[in-house]
Amino acid sequence: MVEANQSGCLFVGEGVVLKGNFAVPDIASVSGVVEGDLSAKQVIVESTGLIRGKVTAESGDIRGEVAEQLTASRSLIIRSSGKVGGSVHYAEIEIEKGGSLHGDLHLI
């Protein structure tokens, strides 16, 4: 988890729903719901988190759910509780036992 006082970060708490497109300079941590496109240096989707839209990041750590499109230009980790569906573009990928991936895979 990241410290709450870091600048350039987005934190979406559990129970919060954000709609729109978001460009985050550093870390985006999602425990709630994001409906729309999200780009960040690092995207962390916590176990209660859901992103419906296009996600673009250098690295992704998915414990919750991402639907539609996910691009990770460096690394992507889908944890045991993670679910990713749609088109996935990645440079390096790791899927823990129990993690779910449904869709098209594209190596960058």
Tab-separated table of C-alpha atoms in Angstrom, residues 37-89:
chain	number	residue	atom	x	y	z
A	37	ASP	CA	-10.017	5.061	-18.931
A	38	LEU	CA	-7.157	5.161	-16.451
A	39	SER	CA	-3.487	5.742	-17.208
A	40	ALA	CA	-0.767	5.771	-14.535
A	41	LYS	CA	2.825	4.779	-13.976
A	42	GLN	CA	1.638	2.008	-11.656
A	43	VAL	CA	-1.900	0.659	-11.294
A	44	ILE	CA	-2.856	-1.348	-8.222
A	45	VAL	CA	-6.322	-2.878	-8.141
A	46	GLU	CA	-7.091	-4.109	-4.643
A	47	SER	CA	-9.313	-7.168	-4.047
A	48	THR	CA	-12.457	-4.994	-3.788
A	49	GLY	CA	-11.478	-2.879	-6.810
A	50	LEU	CA	-13.004	-2.874	-10.287
A	51	ILE	CA	-11.972	-0.949	-13.396
A	52	ARG	CA	-14.259	-0.954	-16.434
A	53	GLY	CA	-12.365	0.723	-19.245
A	54	LYS	CA	-8.959	1.041	-20.859
A	55	VAL	CA	-6.067	0.774	-18.382
A	56	THR	CA	-2.566	1.852	-19.432
A	57	ALA	CA	0.421	1.564	-17.086
A	58	GLU	CA	4.095	0.667	-16.857
A	59	SER	CA	3.224	-1.931	-14.225
A	60	GLY	CA	0.007	-3.456	-12.979
A	61	ASP	CA	-0.760	-5.393	-9.809
A	62	ILE	CA	-4.244	-6.859	-10.052
A	63	ARG	CA	-5.972	-8.344	-6.998
A	64	GLY	CA	-9.469	-7.230	-8.036
A	65	GLU	CA	-11.000	-6.987	-11.501
A	66	VAL	CA	-10.153	-5.212	-14.759
A	67	ALA	CA	-12.592	-5.430	-17.677
A	68	GLU	CA	-12.112	-4.294	-21.306
A	69	GLN	CA	-8.435	-3.472	-22.033
A	70	LEU	CA	-5.214	-3.556	-20.036
A	71	THR	CA	-1.758	-2.501	-21.244
A	72	ALA	CA	1.317	-2.946	-19.031
A	73	SER	CA	4.480	-1.781	-20.800
A	74	ARG	CA	6.790	-3.293	-18.136
A	75	SER	CA	5.177	-5.901	-15.923
A	76	LEU	CA	1.772	-7.285	-15.072
A	77	ILE	CA	0.961	-9.431	-12.037
A	78	ILE	CA	-2.453	-11.031	-11.696
A	79	ARG	CA	-2.774	-12.188	-8.100
A	80	SER	CA	-4.736	-15.263	-6.958
A	81	SER	CA	-7.870	-13.151	-6.413
A	82	GLY	CA	-7.401	-11.140	-9.633
A	83	LYS	CA	-9.651	-11.258	-12.694
A	84	VAL	CA	-8.746	-9.691	-16.025
A	85	GLY	CA	-10.990	-9.815	-19.069
A	86	GLY	CA	-10.610	-8.333	-22.528
A	87	SER	CA	-7.543	-7.391	-24.521
A	88	VAL	CA	-4.264	-7.593	-22.561
A	89	HIS	CA	-1.006	-6.082	-23.848
